[in-house]
Amino acid sequence: VQADGTDGNCITFVLHDEDHTLGNSLRYMVMKNPDVEFCGYCITHPSESKINFRIQTRGGLPAVEPFRKGLNDLMGVCQHVLNTFEVRLLPEELRGLF
């Protein structure tokens, strides 16, 4: 991850080896924060596997904080989905292998 921006409230993060799968999910999680004024992403070119992810916050909140919280919240949701899948759909002998 690279960060570019002169103002701490508005930063563009460059996420390498990522696409819409992470970009749209992370945008959703970050936008749930009421202190975030704008959050969006774009893929620079179809042949490049990187996204530009921009966050702008209100007030004095640094943009890196909702970025970090969004990533942590997204990891929590993914872990919940995996746990639910293992409990409900996997046979007992296959649990814990994933």
PDB file of N, CA and C in Angstrom:
ATOM      1  N   VAL A   1       0.851  -1.184   0.000  1.00  0.00           N
ATOM      2  CA  VAL A   1       0.000   0.000   0.000  1.00  0.00           C
ATOM      3  C   VAL A   1       0.888   1.235   0.000  1.00  0.00           C
ATOM      4  N   GLN A   2       0.598   2.148  -0.901  1.00  0.00           N
ATOM      5  CA  GLN A   2       1.252   3.449  -0.929  1.00  0.00           C
ATOM      6  C   GLN A   2       0.187   4.494  -0.617  1.00  0.00           C
ATOM      7  N   ALA A   3       0.570   5.542   0.068  1.00  0.00           N
ATOM      8  CA  ALA A   3      -0.358   6.633   0.364  1.00  0.00           C
ATOM      9  C   ALA A   3       0.158   7.902  -0.290  1.00  0.00           C
ATOM     10  N   ASP A   4      -0.751   8.647  -0.909  1.00  0.00           N
ATOM     11  CA  ASP A   4      -0.378   9.885  -1.567  1.00  0.00           C
ATOM     12  C   ASP A   4      -1.378  10.957  -1.173  1.00  0.00           C
ATOM     13  N   GLY A   5      -0.872  12.075  -0.682  1.00  0.00           N
ATOM     14  CA  GLY A   5      -1.750  13.181  -0.318  1.00  0.00           C
ATOM     15  C   GLY A   5      -1.019  14.147   0.581  1.00  0.00           C
ATOM     16  N   THR A   6      -1.258  15.422   0.366  1.00  0.00           N
ATOM     17  CA  THR A   6      -0.592  16.429   1.177  1.00  0.00           C
ATOM     18  C   THR A   6      -1.399  16.753   2.425  1.00  0.00           C
ATOM     19  N   ASP A   7      -2.695  16.521   2.386  1.00  0.00           N
ATOM     20  CA  ASP A   7      -3.576  16.788   3.516  1.00  0.00           C
ATOM     21  C   ASP A   7      -3.913  15.463   4.179  1.00  0.00           C
ATOM     22  N   GLY A   8      -3.787  15.378   5.501  1.00  0.00           N
ATOM     23  CA  GLY A   8      -4.070  14.134   6.207  1.00  0.00           C
ATOM     24  C   GLY A   8      -5.526  13.725   6.167  1.00  0.00           C
ATOM     25  N   ASN A   9      -6.421  14.669   5.845  1.00  0.00           N
ATOM     26  CA  ASN A   9      -7.845  14.362   5.775  1.00  0.00           C
ATOM     27  C   ASN A   9      -8.260  13.803   4.425  1.00  0.00           C
ATOM     28  N   CYS A  10      -7.401  13.890   3.433  1.00  0.00           N
ATOM     29  CA  CYS A  10      -7.731  13.409   2.088  1.00  0.00           C
ATOM     30  C   CYS A  10      -6.506  12.690   1.527  1.00  0.00           C
ATOM     31  N   ILE A  11      -6.602  11.375   1.436  1.00  0.00           N
ATOM     32  CA  ILE A  11      -5.460  10.569   1.003  1.00  0.00           C
ATOM     33  C   ILE A  11      -5.920   9.574  -0.055  1.00  0.00           C
ATOM     34  N   THR A  12      -5.070   9.343  -1.045  1.00  0.00           N
ATOM     35  CA  THR A  12      -5.277   8.287  -2.017  1.00  0.00           C
ATOM     36  C   THR A  12      -4.304   7.162  -1.706  1.00  0.00           C
ATOM     37  N   PHE A  13      -4.851   6.001  -1.421  1.00  0.00           N
ATOM     38  CA  PHE A  13      -4.052   4.811  -1.162  1.00  0.00           C
ATOM     39  C   PHE A  13      -3.966   4.014  -2.459  1.00  0.00           C
ATOM     40  N   VAL A  14      -2.790   3.547  -2.805  1.00  0.00           N
ATOM     41  CA  VAL A  14      -2.604   2.703  -3.979  1.00  0.00           C
ATOM     42  C   VAL A  14      -2.452   1.273  -3.478  1.00  0.00           C
ATOM     43  N   LEU A  15      -3.409   0.421  -3.844  1.00  0.00           N
ATOM     44  CA  LEU A  15      -3.413  -0.971  -3.419  1.00  0.00           C
ATOM     45  C   LEU A  15      -2.978  -1.837  -4.598  1.00  0.00           C
ATOM     46  N   HIS A  16      -1.826  -2.456  -4.464  1.00  0.00           N
ATOM     47  CA  HIS A  16      -1.275  -3.279  -5.543  1.00  0.00           C
ATOM     48  C   HIS A  16      -1.841  -4.694  -5.492  1.00  0.00           C
ATOM     49  N   ASP A  17      -1.956  -5.310  -6.644  1.00  0.00           N
ATOM     50  CA  ASP A  17      -2.468  -6.679  -6.793  1.00  0.00           C
ATOM     51  C   ASP A  17      -3.875  -6.830  -6.236  1.00  0.00           C
ATOM     52  N   GLU A  18      -4.711  -5.820  -6.442  1.00  0.00           N
ATOM     53  CA  GLU A  18      -6.102  -5.855  -5.988  1.00  0.00           C
ATOM     54  C   GLU A  18      -7.015  -5.420  -7.130  1.00  0.00           C
ATOM     55  N   ASP A  19      -8.308  -5.718  -6.974  1.00  0.00           N
ATOM     56  CA  ASP A  19      -9.281  -5.365  -7.999  1.00  0.00           C
ATOM     57  C   ASP A  19     -10.609  -4.977  -7.342  1.00  0.00           C
ATOM     58  N   HIS A  20     -11.701  -5.091  -8.093  1.00  0.00           N
ATOM     59  CA  HIS A  20     -13.014  -4.684  -7.591  1.00  0.00           C
ATOM     60  C   HIS A  20     -13.454  -5.480  -6.367  1.00  0.00           C
ATOM     61  N   THR A  21     -12.977  -6.697  -6.226  1.00  0.00           N
ATOM     62  CA  THR A  21     -13.395  -7.531  -5.100  1.00  0.00           C
ATOM     63  C   THR A  21     -13.092  -6.832  -3.779  1.00  0.00           C
ATOM     64  N   LEU A  22     -11.876  -6.371  -3.613  1.00  0.00           N
ATOM     65  CA  LEU A  22     -11.521  -5.650  -2.396  1.00  0.00           C
ATOM     66  C   LEU A  22     -12.015  -4.206  -2.451  1.00  0.00           C
ATOM     67  N   GLY A  23     -11.878  -3.560  -3.588  1.00  0.00           N
ATOM     68  CA  GLY A  23     -12.212  -2.147  -3.701  1.00  0.00           C
ATOM     69  C   GLY A  23     -13.644  -1.825  -3.310  1.00  0.00           C
ATOM     70  N   ASN A  24     -14.602  -2.555  -3.858  1.00  0.00           N
ATOM     71  CA  ASN A  24     -16.005  -2.258  -3.579  1.00  0.00           C
ATOM     72  C   ASN A  24     -16.379  -2.647  -2.158  1.00  0.00           C
ATOM     73  N   SER A  25     -15.878  -3.769  -1.670  1.00  0.00           N
ATOM     74  CA  SER A  25     -16.178  -4.196  -0.300  1.00  0.00           C
ATOM     75  C   SER A  25     -15.600  -3.218   0.719  1.00  0.00           C
ATOM     76  N   LEU A  26     -14.368  -2.797   0.496  1.00  0.00           N
ATOM     77  CA  LEU A  26     -13.729  -1.863   1.411  1.00  0.00           C
ATOM     78  C   LEU A  26     -14.401  -0.491   1.365  1.00  0.00           C
ATOM     79  N   ARG A  27     -14.786  -0.059   0.183  1.00  0.00           N
ATOM     80  CA  ARG A  27     -15.499   1.225   0.053  1.00  0.00           C
ATOM     81  C   ARG A  27     -16.781   1.199   0.875  1.00  0.00           C
ATOM     82  N   TYR A  28     -17.519   0.094   0.803  1.00  0.00           N
ATOM     83  CA  TYR A  28     -18.755  -0.040   1.570  1.00  0.00           C
ATOM     84  C   TYR A  28     -18.479   0.071   3.069  1.00  0.00           C
ATOM     85  N   MET A  29     -17.459  -0.627   3.549  1.00  0.00           N
ATOM     86  CA  MET A  29     -17.149  -0.624   4.975  1.00  0.00           C
ATOM     87  C   MET A  29     -16.699   0.765   5.448  1.00  0.00           C
ATOM     88  N   VAL A  30     -15.891   1.445   4.645  1.00  0.00           N
ATOM     89  CA  VAL A  30     -15.389   2.771   5.024  1.00  0.00           C
ATOM     90  C   VAL A  30     -16.521   3.791   5.034  1.00  0.00           C
ATOM     91  N   MET A  31     -17.443   3.689   4.088  1.00  0.00           N
ATOM     92  CA  MET A  31     -18.535   4.661   4.004  1.00  0.00           C
ATOM     93  C   MET A  31     -19.531   4.532   5.160  1.00  0.00           C
ATOM     94  N   LYS A  32     -19.478   3.453   5.915  1.00  0.00           N
ATOM     95  CA  LYS A  32     -20.342   3.311   7.082  1.00  0.00           C
ATOM     96  C   LYS A  32     -19.921   4.256   8.208  1.00  0.00           C
ATOM     97  N   ASN A  33     -18.714   4.780   8.132  1.00  0.00           N
ATOM     98  CA  ASN A  33     -18.196   5.708   9.140  1.00  0.00           C
ATOM     99  C   ASN A  33     -18.798   7.100   8.885  1.00  0.00           C
ATOM    100  N   PRO A  34     -19.505   7.687   9.860  1.00  0.00           N
ATOM    101  CA  PRO A  34     -20.138   8.991   9.637  1.00  0.00           C
ATOM    102  C   PRO A  34     -19.142  10.141   9.473  1.00  0.00           C
ATOM    103  N   ASP A  35     -17.879   9.945   9.857  1.00  0.00           N
ATOM    104  CA  ASP A  35     -16.872  10.992   9.695  1.00  0.00           C
ATOM    105  C   ASP A  35     -16.244  11.005   8.306  1.00  0.00           C
ATOM    106  N   VAL A  36     -16.618  10.059   7.457  1.00  0.00           N
ATOM    107  CA  VAL A  36     -16.076   9.996   6.099  1.00  0.00           C
ATOM    108  C   VAL A  36     -16.988  10.784   5.171  1.00  0.00           C
ATOM    109  N   GLU A  37     -16.403  11.776   4.528  1.00  0.00           N
ATOM    110  CA  GLU A  37     -17.164  12.623   3.607  1.00  0.00           C
ATOM    111  C   GLU A  37     -17.215  12.012   2.210  1.00  0.00           C
ATOM    112  N   PHE A  38     -16.109  11.409   1.766  1.00  0.00           N
ATOM    113  CA  PHE A  38     -16.037  10.803   0.446  1.00  0.00           C
ATOM    114  C   PHE A  38     -15.154   9.572   0.511  1.00  0.00           C
ATOM    115  N   CYS A  39     -15.549   8.547  -0.195  1.00  0.00           N
ATOM    116  CA  CYS A  39     -14.718   7.352  -0.354  1.00  0.00           C
ATOM    117  C   CYS A  39     -15.034   6.753  -1.710  1.00  0.00           C
ATOM    118  N   GLY A  40     -14.010   6.513  -2.480  1.00  0.00           N
ATOM    119  CA  GLY A  40     -14.191   5.919  -3.797  1.00  0.00           C
ATOM    120  C   GLY A  40     -12.909   5.280  -4.264  1.00  0.00           C
ATOM    121  N   TYR A  41     -13.021   4.503  -5.317  1.00  0.00           N
ATOM    122  CA  TYR A  41     -11.830   3.856  -5.862  1.00  0.00           C
ATOM    123  C   TYR A  41     -11.956   3.766  -7.371  1.00  0.00           C
ATOM    124  N   CYS A  42     -10.838   3.601  -8.014  1.00  0.00           N
ATOM    125  CA  CYS A  42     -10.841   3.354  -9.456  1.00  0.00           C
ATOM    126  C   CYS A  42      -9.694   2.414  -9.786  1.00  0.00           C
ATOM    127  N   ILE A  43      -9.902   1.681 -10.849  1.00  0.00           N
ATOM    128  CA  ILE A  43      -8.845   0.821 -11.375  1.00  0.00           C
ATOM    129  C   ILE A  43      -8.190   1.604 -12.499  1.00  0.00           C
ATOM    130  N   THR A  44      -6.881   1.774 -12.393  1.00  0.00           N
ATOM    131  CA  THR A  44      -6.185   2.662 -13.322  1.00  0.00           C
ATOM    132  C   THR A  44      -6.282   2.198 -14.771  1.00  0.00           C
ATOM    133  N   HIS A  45      -6.136   0.896 -14.991  1.00  0.00           N
ATOM    134  CA  HIS A  45      -6.202   0.338 -16.343  1.00  0.00           C
ATOM    135  C   HIS A  45      -6.476  -1.153 -16.211  1.00  0.00           C
ATOM    136  N   PRO A  46      -7.263  -1.728 -17.117  1.00  0.00           N
ATOM    137  CA  PRO A  46      -7.578  -3.164 -16.998  1.00  0.00           C
ATOM    138  C   PRO A  46      -6.350  -4.083 -16.992  1.00  0.00           C
ATOM    139  N   SER A  47      -5.268  -3.645 -17.587  1.00  0.00           N
ATOM    140  CA  SER A  47      -4.078  -4.507 -17.610  1.00  0.00           C
ATOM    141  C   SER A  47      -3.212  -4.352 -16.356  1.00  0.00           C
ATOM    142  N   GLU A  48      -3.531  -3.374 -15.505  1.00  0.00           N
ATOM    143  CA  GLU A  48      -2.788  -3.189 -14.265  1.00  0.00           C
ATOM    144  C   GLU A  48      -3.620  -3.726 -13.099  1.00  0.00           C
ATOM    145  N   SER A  49      -2.977  -4.427 -12.194  1.00  0.00           N
ATOM    146  CA  SER A  49      -3.710  -4.986 -11.056  1.00  0.00           C
ATOM    147  C   SER A  49      -3.473  -4.127  -9.818  1.00  0.00           C
ATOM    148  N   LYS A  50      -3.949  -2.891  -9.892  1.00  0.00           N
ATOM    149  CA  LYS A  50      -3.884  -2.014  -8.739  1.00  0.00           C
ATOM    150  C   LYS A  50      -5.081  -1.081  -8.766  1.00  0.00           C
ATOM    151  N   ILE A  51      -5.449  -0.595  -7.580  1.00  0.00           N
ATOM    152  CA  ILE A  51      -6.548   0.351  -7.493  1.00  0.00           C
ATOM    153  C   ILE A  51      -6.089   1.583  -6.722  1.00  0.00           C
ATOM    154  N   ASN A  52      -6.662   2.713  -7.079  1.00  0.00           N
ATOM    155  CA  ASN A  52      -6.484   3.950  -6.333  1.00  0.00           C
ATOM    156  C   ASN A  52      -7.707   4.102  -5.440  1.00  0.00           C
ATOM    157  N   PHE A  53      -7.482   4.131  -4.150  1.00  0.00           N
ATOM    158  CA  PHE A  53      -8.555   4.162  -3.164  1.00  0.00           C
ATOM    159  C   PHE A  53      -8.464   5.465  -2.396  1.00  0.00           C
ATOM    160  N   ARG A  54      -9.456   6.344  -2.567  1.00  0.00           N
ATOM    161  CA  ARG A  54      -9.393   7.695  -1.997  1.00  0.00           C
ATOM    162  C   ARG A  54     -10.396   7.853  -0.859  1.00  0.00           C
ATOM    163  N   ILE A  55      -9.928   8.459   0.233  1.00  0.00           N
ATOM    164  CA  ILE A  55     -10.775   8.736   1.390  1.00  0.00           C
ATOM    165  C   ILE A  55     -10.605  10.198   1.769  1.00  0.00           C
ATOM    166  N   GLN A  56     -11.738  10.867   2.005  1.00  0.00           N
ATOM    167  CA  GLN A  56     -11.737  12.232   2.511  1.00  0.00           C
ATOM    168  C   GLN A  56     -12.618  12.262   3.745  1.00  0.00           C
ATOM    169  N   THR A  57     -12.084  12.813   4.844  1.00  0.00           N
ATOM    170  CA  THR A  57     -12.823  12.834   6.107  1.00  0.00           C
ATOM    171  C   THR A  57     -13.233  14.255   6.479  1.00  0.00           C
ATOM    172  N   ARG A  58     -14.178  14.324   7.393  1.00  0.00           N
ATOM    173  CA  ARG A  58     -14.609  15.609   7.946  1.00  0.00           C
ATOM    174  C   ARG A  58     -13.773  15.919   9.179  1.00  0.00           C
ATOM    175  N   GLY A  59     -13.594  17.184   9.454  1.00  0.00           N
ATOM    176  CA  GLY A  59     -12.909  17.591  10.680  1.00  0.00           C
ATOM    177  C   GLY A  59     -11.448  17.198  10.697  1.00  0.00           C
ATOM    178  N   GLY A  60     -10.955  16.877  11.872  1.00  0.00           N
ATOM    179  CA  GLY A  60      -9.537  16.603  12.028  1.00  0.00           C
ATOM    180  C   GLY A  60      -9.175  15.131  11.997  1.00  0.00           C
ATOM    181  N   LEU A  61     -10.109  14.254  11.621  1.00  0.00           N
ATOM    182  CA  LEU A  61      -9.826  12.825  11.586  1.00  0.00           C
ATOM    183  C   LEU A  61      -8.899  12.497  10.427  1.00  0.00           C
ATOM    184  N   PRO A  62      -7.734  11.897  10.689  1.00  0.00           N
ATOM    185  CA  PRO A  62      -6.846  11.496   9.593  1.00  0.00           C
ATOM    186  C   PRO A  62      -7.501  10.394   8.758  1.00  0.00           C
ATOM    187  N   ALA A  63      -7.337  10.463   7.456  1.00  0.00           N
ATOM    188  CA  ALA A  63      -7.973   9.502   6.548  1.00  0.00           C
ATOM    189  C   ALA A  63      -7.468   8.081   6.757  1.00  0.00           C
ATOM    190  N   VAL A  64      -6.304   7.935   7.333  1.00  0.00           N
ATOM    191  CA  VAL A  64      -5.762   6.592   7.539  1.00  0.00           C
ATOM    192  C   VAL A  64      -6.570   5.826   8.595  1.00  0.00           C
ATOM    193  N   GLU A  65      -7.223   6.531   9.514  1.00  0.00           N
ATOM    194  CA  GLU A  65      -7.995   5.862  10.565  1.00  0.00           C
ATOM    195  C   GLU A  65      -9.213   5.112  10.007  1.00  0.00           C
ATOM    196  N   PRO A  66     -10.090   5.738   9.208  1.00  0.00           N
ATOM    197  CA  PRO A  66     -11.201   4.956   8.646  1.00  0.00           C
ATOM    198  C   PRO A  66     -10.725   3.888   7.661  1.00  0.00           C
ATOM    199  N   PHE A  67      -9.575   4.108   7.019  1.00  0.00           N
ATOM    200  CA  PHE A  67      -9.008   3.089   6.134  1.00  0.00           C
ATOM    201  C   PHE A  67      -8.642   1.850   6.951  1.00  0.00           C
ATOM    202  N   ARG A  68      -7.944   2.055   8.045  1.00  0.00           N
ATOM    203  CA  ARG A  68      -7.541   0.947   8.921  1.00  0.00           C
ATOM    204  C   ARG A  68      -8.769   0.255   9.522  1.00  0.00           C
ATOM    205  N   LYS A  69      -9.738   1.049   9.985  1.00  0.00           N
ATOM    206  CA  LYS A  69     -10.944   0.472  10.575  1.00  0.00           C
ATOM    207  C   LYS A  69     -11.736  -0.309   9.531  1.00  0.00           C
ATOM    208  N   GLY A  70     -11.824   0.207   8.323  1.00  0.00           N
ATOM    209  CA  GLY A  70     -12.538  -0.491   7.251  1.00  0.00           C
ATOM    210  C   GLY A  70     -11.912  -1.834   6.935  1.00  0.00           C
ATOM    211  N   LEU A  71     -10.580  -1.875   6.885  1.00  0.00           N
ATOM    212  CA  LEU A  71      -9.896  -3.145   6.639  1.00  0.00           C
ATOM    213  C   LEU A  71     -10.152  -4.136   7.766  1.00  0.00           C
ATOM    214  N   ASN A  72     -10.071  -3.672   9.014  1.00  0.00           N
ATOM    215  CA  ASN A  72     -10.312  -4.553  10.154  1.00  0.00           C
ATOM    216  C   ASN A  72     -11.757  -5.048  10.184  1.00  0.00           C
ATOM    217  N   ASP A  73     -12.710  -4.156   9.911  1.00  0.00           N
ATOM    218  CA  ASP A  73     -14.120  -4.554   9.886  1.00  0.00           C
ATOM    219  C   ASP A  73     -14.384  -5.569   8.773  1.00  0.00           C
ATOM    220  N   LEU A  74     -13.763  -5.363   7.620  1.00  0.00           N
ATOM    221  CA  LEU A  74     -13.939  -6.284   6.500  1.00  0.00           C
ATOM    222  C   LEU A  74     -13.352  -7.651   6.827  1.00  0.00           C
ATOM    223  N   MET A  75     -12.206  -7.679   7.494  1.00  0.00           N
ATOM    224  CA  MET A  75     -11.623  -8.958   7.913  1.00  0.00           C
ATOM    225  C   MET A  75     -12.554  -9.658   8.902  1.00  0.00           C
ATOM    226  N   GLY A  76     -13.177  -8.911   9.796  1.00  0.00           N
ATOM    227  CA  GLY A  76     -14.124  -9.498  10.740  1.00  0.00           C
ATOM    228  C   GLY A  76     -15.325 -10.107  10.048  1.00  0.00           C
ATOM    229  N   VAL A  77     -15.863  -9.425   9.047  1.00  0.00           N
ATOM    230  CA  VAL A  77     -17.002  -9.949   8.287  1.00  0.00           C
ATOM    231  C   VAL A  77     -16.596 -11.220   7.552  1.00  0.00           C
ATOM    232  N   CYS A  78     -15.420 -11.211   6.932  1.00  0.00           N
ATOM    233  CA  CYS A  78     -14.944 -12.399   6.210  1.00  0.00           C
ATOM    234  C   CYS A  78     -14.757 -13.578   7.163  1.00  0.00           C
ATOM    235  N   GLN A  79     -14.228 -13.323   8.349  1.00  0.00           N
ATOM    236  CA  GLN A  79     -14.037 -14.387   9.330  1.00  0.00           C
ATOM    237  C   GLN A  79     -15.379 -14.944   9.786  1.00  0.00           C
ATOM    238  N   HIS A  80     -16.368 -14.069   9.968  1.00  0.00           N
ATOM    239  CA  HIS A  80     -17.706 -14.519  10.351  1.00  0.00           C
ATOM    240  C   HIS A  80     -18.317 -15.408   9.271  1.00  0.00           C
ATOM    241  N   VAL A  81     -18.181 -15.014   8.014  1.00  0.00           N
ATOM    242  CA  VAL A  81     -18.715 -15.814   6.903  1.00  0.00           C
ATOM    243  C   VAL A  81     -18.023 -17.178   6.864  1.00  0.00           C
ATOM    244  N   LEU A  82     -16.715 -17.204   7.018  1.00  0.00           N
ATOM    245  CA  LEU A  82     -15.975 -18.463   7.008  1.00  0.00           C
ATOM    246  C   LEU A  82     -16.403 -19.366   8.165  1.00  0.00           C
ATOM    247  N   ASN A  83     -16.534 -18.797   9.360  1.00  0.00           N
ATOM    248  CA  ASN A  83     -16.965 -19.583  10.524  1.00  0.00           C
ATOM    249  C   ASN A  83     -18.364 -20.147  10.318  1.00  0.00           C
ATOM    250  N   THR A  84     -19.274 -19.344   9.796  1.00  0.00           N
ATOM    251  CA  THR A  84     -20.638 -19.804   9.540  1.00  0.00           C
ATOM    252  C   THR A  84     -20.643 -20.914   8.505  1.00  0.00           C
ATOM    253  N   PHE A  85     -19.838 -20.776   7.470  1.00  0.00           N
ATOM    254  CA  PHE A  85     -19.734 -21.809   6.438  1.00  0.00           C
ATOM    255  C   PHE A  85     -19.236 -23.113   7.040  1.00  0.00           C
ATOM    256  N   GLU A  86     -18.181 -23.021   7.855  1.00  0.00           N
ATOM    257  CA  GLU A  86     -17.621 -24.232   8.448  1.00  0.00           C
ATOM    258  C   GLU A  86     -18.626 -24.928   9.365  1.00  0.00           C
ATOM    259  N   VAL A  87     -19.352 -24.183  10.148  1.00  0.00           N
ATOM    260  CA  VAL A  87     -20.292 -24.773  11.102  1.00  0.00           C
ATOM    261  C   VAL A  87     -21.491 -25.395  10.398  1.00  0.00           C
ATOM    262  N   ARG A  88     -22.005 -24.723   9.385  1.00  0.00           N
ATOM    263  CA  ARG A  88     -23.269 -25.162   8.792  1.00  0.00           C
ATOM    264  C   ARG A  88     -23.129 -26.066   7.579  1.00  0.00           C
ATOM    265  N   LEU A  89     -22.031 -25.940   6.830  1.00  0.00           N
ATOM    266  CA  LEU A  89     -21.971 -26.656   5.561  1.00  0.00           C
ATOM    267  C   LEU A  89     -20.887 -27.719   5.473  1.00  0.00           C
ATOM    268  N   LEU A  90     -19.845 -27.596   6.241  1.00  0.00           N
ATOM    269  CA  LEU A  90     -18.763 -28.567   6.137  1.00  0.00           C
ATOM    270  C   LEU A  90     -19.009 -29.758   7.048  1.00  0.00           C
ATOM    271  N   PRO A  91     -18.698 -30.952   6.561  1.00  0.00           N
ATOM    272  CA  PRO A  91     -18.751 -32.105   7.454  1.00  0.00           C
ATOM    273  C   PRO A  91     -17.763 -31.940   8.604  1.00  0.00           C
ATOM    274  N   GLU A  92     -18.037 -32.578   9.706  1.00  0.00           N
ATOM    275  CA  GLU A  92     -17.217 -32.456  10.926  1.00  0.00           C
ATOM    276  C   GLU A  92     -15.742 -32.733  10.666  1.00  0.00           C
ATOM    277  N   GLU A  93     -15.442 -33.721   9.844  1.00  0.00           N
ATOM    278  CA  GLU A  93     -14.041 -34.108   9.628  1.00  0.00           C
ATOM    279  C   GLU A  93     -13.249 -33.095   8.784  1.00  0.00           C
ATOM    280  N   LEU A  94     -13.922 -32.193   8.062  1.00  0.00           N
ATOM    281  CA  LEU A  94     -13.225 -31.201   7.242  1.00  0.00           C
ATOM    282  C   LEU A  94     -13.070 -29.852   7.947  1.00  0.00           C
ATOM    283  N   ARG A  95     -13.736 -29.639   9.065  1.00  0.00           N
ATOM    284  CA  ARG A  95     -13.658 -28.361   9.774  1.00  0.00           C
ATOM    285  C   ARG A  95     -12.245 -28.116  10.265  1.00  0.00           C
ATOM    286  N   GLY A  96     -11.810 -26.876  10.186  1.00  0.00           N
ATOM    287  CA  GLY A  96     -10.474 -26.504  10.636  1.00  0.00           C
ATOM    288  C   GLY A  96      -9.409 -26.624   9.570  1.00  0.00           C
ATOM    289  N   LEU A  97      -9.731 -27.210   8.420  1.00  0.00           N
ATOM    290  CA  LEU A  97      -8.753 -27.321   7.333  1.00  0.00           C
ATOM    291  C   LEU A  97      -8.651 -26.060   6.522  1.00  0.00           C
ATOM    292  N   PHE A  98      -9.673 -25.192   6.590  1.00  0.00           N
ATOM    293  CA  PHE A  98      -9.673 -23.965   5.779  1.00  0.00           C
ATOM    294  C   PHE A  98      -9.184 -22.826   6.572  1.00  0.00           C
TER     295      PHE A  98
END
